[in-house]
C-alpha positions as YAML, in Angstrom:
chain: A
units: angstrom
residues:
- id: 1
  name: UNK
  ca: [1.90, 9.53, -19.10]
- id: 2
  name: UNK
  ca: [0.99, 5.99, -20.08]
- id: 3
  name: UNK
  ca: [-1.07, 5.17, -23.16]
- id: 4
  name: UNK
  ca: [-2.40, 2.10, -21.36]
- id: 5
  name: UNK
  ca: [-6.14, 2.37, -20.56]
- id: 6
  name: UNK
  ca: [-7.01, 2.12, -16.86]
- id: 7
  name: UNK
  ca: [-9.03, -1.07, -17.41]
- id: 8
  name: UNK
  ca: [-6.07, -2.77, -19.10]
- id: 9
  name: UNK
  ca: [-3.66, -1.59, -16.41]
- id: 10
  name: UNK
  ca: [-6.03, -2.84, -13.70]
- id: 11
  name: UNK
  ca: [-6.29, -6.24, -15.41]
- id: 12
  name: UNK
  ca: [-2.52, -6.50, -15.91]
- id: 13
  name: UNK
  ca: [-1.83, -5.58, -12.27]
- id: 14
  name: UNK
  ca: [-4.45, -8.02, -11.03]
- id: 15
  name: UNK
  ca: [-3.12, -10.91, -13.09]
- id: 16
  name: UNK
  ca: [0.49, -10.17, -12.15]
- id: 17
  name: UNK
  ca: [-0.33, -9.93, -8.45]
- id: 18
  name: UNK
  ca: [-2.28, -13.20, -8.51]
- id: 19
  name: UNK
  ca: [0.47, -15.04, -10.39]
- id: 20
  name: UNK
  ca: [3.21, -13.73, -8.11]
- id: 21
  name: UNK
  ca: [1.23, -14.60, -4.99]
- id: 22
  name: UNK
  ca: [0.40, -18.09, -6.29]
- id: 23
  name: UNK
  ca: [3.98, -18.83, -7.29]
- id: 24
  name: UNK
  ca: [5.37, -17.64, -3.97]
- id: 25
  name: UNK
  ca: [2.79, -19.65, -2.06]
- id: 26
  name: UNK
  ca: [3.42, -22.76, -4.13]
- id: 27
  name: UNK
  ca: [7.11, -22.50, -3.31]
- id: 28
  name: UNK
  ca: [6.43, -22.06, 0.39]
- id: 29
  name: UNK
  ca: [9.03, -23.37, 2.75]
- id: 30
  name: UNK
  ca: [6.78, -25.59, 4.81]
- id: 31
  name: UNK
  ca: [5.16, -28.45, 2.93]
- id: 32
  name: UNK
  ca: [3.43, -29.60, 6.10]
- id: 33
  name: UNK
  ca: [1.03, -26.64, 6.36]
- id: 34
  name: UNK
  ca: [-1.79, -25.64, 4.02]
- id: 35
  name: UNK
  ca: [-1.45, -22.22, 2.43]
- id: 36
  name: UNK
  ca: [-4.44, -20.90, 4.42]
- id: 37
  name: UNK
  ca: [-2.69, -21.81, 7.67]
- id: 38
  name: UNK
  ca: [0.51, -20.12, 6.56]
- id: 39
  name: UNK
  ca: [-1.47, -17.01, 5.71]
- id: 40
  name: UNK
  ca: [-2.94, -16.93, 9.21]
- id: 41
  name: UNK
  ca: [0.49, -17.38, 10.78]
- id: 42
  name: UNK
  ca: [2.08, -14.61, 8.71]
- id: 43
  name: UNK
  ca: [-0.83, -12.25, 9.43]
- id: 44
  name: UNK
  ca: [-0.41, -12.81, 13.18]
- id: 45
  name: UNK
  ca: [3.35, -12.37, 12.84]
- id: 46
  name: UNK
  ca: [2.88, -9.06, 11.01]
- id: 47
  name: UNK
  ca: [-0.06, -7.66, 12.99]
- id: 48
  name: UNK
  ca: [0.17, -9.34, 16.39]
- id: 49
  name: UNK
  ca: [-2.39, -11.23, 18.49]
- id: 50
  name: UNK
  ca: [-6.06, -10.78, 17.60]
- id: 51
  name: UNK
  ca: [-9.48, -12.34, 18.00]
- id: 52
  name: UNK
  ca: [-10.96, -14.83, 15.56]
- id: 53
  name: UNK
  ca: [-13.31, -12.13, 14.23]
- id: 54
  name: UNK
  ca: [-10.46, -9.69, 13.67]
- id: 55
  name: UNK
  ca: [-8.44, -12.39, 11.93]
- id: 56
  name: UNK
  ca: [-11.39, -13.31, 9.70]
- id: 57
  name: UNK
  ca: [-11.75, -9.67, 8.69]
- id: 58
  name: UNK
  ca: [-8.01, -9.33, 7.95]
- id: 59
  name: UNK
  ca: [-7.93, -12.56, 5.95]
- id: 60
  name: UNK
  ca: [-11.25, -11.78, 4.24]
- id: 61
  name: UNK
  ca: [-12.69, -15.19, 5.11]
- id: 62
  name: UNK
  ca: [-15.66, -16.32, 7.19]
- id: 63
  name: UNK
  ca: [-15.22, -16.79, 10.95]
- id: 64
  name: UNK
  ca: [-16.11, -20.53, 10.83]
- id: 65
  name: UNK
  ca: [-13.26, -21.08, 8.35]
- id: 66
  name: UNK
  ca: [-10.88, -19.19, 10.62]
- id: 67
  name: UNK
  ca: [-12.09, -21.22, 13.60]
- id: 68
  name: UNK
  ca: [-11.38, -24.52, 11.82]
- id: 69
  name: UNK
  ca: [-7.94, -23.38, 10.70]
- id: 70
  name: UNK
  ca: [-6.95, -21.92, 14.04]
- id: 71
  name: UNK
  ca: [-8.16, -25.05, 15.83]
- id: 72
  name: UNK
  ca: [-5.77, -27.10, 13.69]
- id: 73
  name: UNK
  ca: [-2.96, -24.60, 14.35]
- id: 74
  name: UNK
  ca: [-3.58, -24.76, 18.11]
- id: 75
  name: UNK
  ca: [-3.58, -28.57, 17.95]
- id: 76
  name: UNK
  ca: [-0.25, -28.50, 16.08]
- id: 77
  name: UNK
  ca: [1.30, -26.19, 18.68]
- id: 78
  name: UNK
  ca: [1.66, -23.16, 16.42]
- id: 79
  name: UNK
  ca: [-1.02, -20.98, 18.06]
- id: 80
  name: UNK
  ca: [-2.23, -20.35, 21.58]
- id: 81
  name: UNK
  ca: [-5.71, -19.26, 22.59]
- id: 82
  name: UNK
  ca: [-5.60, -16.71, 25.38]
- id: 83
  name: UNK
  ca: [-8.44, -15.27, 27.43]
- id: 84
  name: UNK
  ca: [-9.62, -11.95, 26.04]
- id: 85
  name: UNK
  ca: [-8.68, -9.17, 28.50]
- id: 86
  name: UNK
  ca: [-12.15, -7.54, 28.55]
- id: 87
  name: UNK
  ca: [-14.62, -9.96, 26.90]
- id: 88
  name: UNK
  ca: [-14.96, -13.40, 28.44]
- id: 89
  name: UNK
  ca: [-16.83, -14.65, 25.36]
- id: 90
  name: UNK
  ca: [-13.82, -14.19, 23.09]
- id: 91
  name: UNK
  ca: [-10.29, -15.51, 22.87]
- id: 92
  name: UNK
  ca: [-7.17, -13.89, 21.51]
- id: 93
  name: UNK
  ca: [-5.04, -15.88, 19.08]
- id: 94
  name: UNK
  ca: [-1.31, -15.61, 19.55]
- id: 95
  name: UNK
  ca: [1.63, -17.31, 17.88]
- id: 96
  name: UNK
  ca: [3.64, -19.79, 19.95]
- id: 97
  name: UNK
  ca: [7.42, -19.83, 19.59]
- id: 98
  name: UNK
  ca: [7.03, -22.63, 17.02]
- id: 99
  name: UNK
  ca: [4.37, -20.60, 15.18]
- id: 100
  name: UNK
  ca: [6.60, -17.55, 15.11]
- id: 101
  name: UNK
  ca: [9.46, -19.66, 13.73]
- id: 102
  name: UNK
  ca: [7.22, -21.19, 11.03]
- id: 103
  name: UNK
  ca: [5.89, -17.76, 10.00]
- id: 104
  name: UNK
  ca: [9.36, -16.22, 9.89]
- id: 105
  name: UNK
  ca: [10.62, -19.17, 7.83]
- id: 106
  name: UNK
  ca: [7.79, -18.63, 5.34]
- id: 107
  name: UNK
  ca: [8.45, -14.89, 5.06]
- id: 108
  name: UNK
  ca: [12.18, -15.49, 4.61]
- id: 109
  name: UNK
  ca: [11.59, -18.09, 1.88]
- id: 110
  name: UNK
  ca: [9.41, -15.64, -0.06]
- id: 111
  name: UNK
  ca: [11.94, -12.85, 0.34]
- id: 112
  name: UNK
  ca: [14.76, -15.10, -0.86]
- id: 113
  name: UNK
  ca: [12.73, -16.15, -3.91]
- id: 114
  name: UNK
  ca: [11.99, -12.53, -4.80]
- id: 115
  name: UNK
  ca: [15.49, -11.26, -4.04]
- id: 116
  name: UNK
  ca: [16.91, -13.75, -6.54]
- id: 117
  name: UNK
  ca: [14.74, -12.16, -9.23]
- id: 118
  name: UNK
  ca: [15.65, -8.61, -8.19]
- id: 119
  name: UNK
  ca: [19.34, -9.36, -8.73]
- id: 120
  name: UNK
  ca: [18.71, -9.42, -12.49]
- id: 121
  name: UNK
  ca: [17.13, -5.94, -12.58]
- id: 122
  name: UNK
  ca: [18.91, -2.74, -13.54]
- id: 123
  name: UNK
  ca: [19.15, 0.05, -10.94]
- id: 124
  name: UNK
  ca: [16.45, 1.96, -12.84]
- id: 125
  name: UNK
  ca: [14.14, -1.08, -12.86]
- id: 126
  name: UNK
  ca: [14.71, -1.56, -9.12]
- id: 127
  name: UNK
  ca: [13.86, 2.10, -8.47]
- id: 128
  name: UNK
  ca: [10.72, 1.81, -10.60]
- id: 129
  name: UNK
  ca: [9.71, -1.37, -8.79]
- id: 130
  name: UNK
  ca: [10.29, 0.28, -5.39]
- id: 131
  name: UNK
  ca: [7.96, 3.11, -6.41]
- id: 132
  name: UNK
  ca: [5.40, 0.62, -7.70]
- id: 133
  name: UNK
  ca: [5.57, -1.33, -4.43]
- id: 134
  name: UNK
  ca: [4.76, 1.81, -2.46]
- id: 135
  name: UNK
  ca: [1.84, 2.61, -4.77]
- id: 136
  name: UNK
  ca: [0.54, -0.97, -4.59]
- id: 137
  name: UNK
  ca: [0.68, -0.84, -0.80]
- id: 138
  name: UNK
  ca: [-1.44, 2.32, -0.85]
- id: 139
  name: UNK
  ca: [-3.94, 0.68, -3.22]
- id: 140
  name: UNK
  ca: [-4.14, -2.48, -1.12]
- id: 141
  name: UNK
  ca: [-4.88, -0.45, 2.01]
- id: 142
  name: UNK
  ca: [-7.83, 1.22, 0.25]
- id: 143
  name: UNK
  ca: [-9.39, -1.91, -1.30]
- id: 144
  name: UNK
  ca: [-12.26, -3.40, 0.68]
...
């Protein structure tokens, strides 16, 4: 059992997660796209086509912000707007082939950056980190 108080552990995890995310995003493979656009592309790659409202909820940003970003992504040929199958008032956002390639390139760049750091870990550290990753995933899925 750890002697670390829950509040300290929470703070340490929060700071580490923010720093890791920031550093990975700052090293992103595509200097031509803002980080917010890359986030949208990788969300659509991971979760598939969705409406603007669904995307706003997933990204935890306001629908007008998603609309502006997705408009720019459509204009750049990375997203398509498709007619919603049951609601004529909505559109479904879907990656184009170029959008899929850009998102996969971003994911691969992050994985390469992390893999280089994992090479320096002992087998025990890697096992501990694998367990921590599973726990963090569970926590992330519960956080509103």
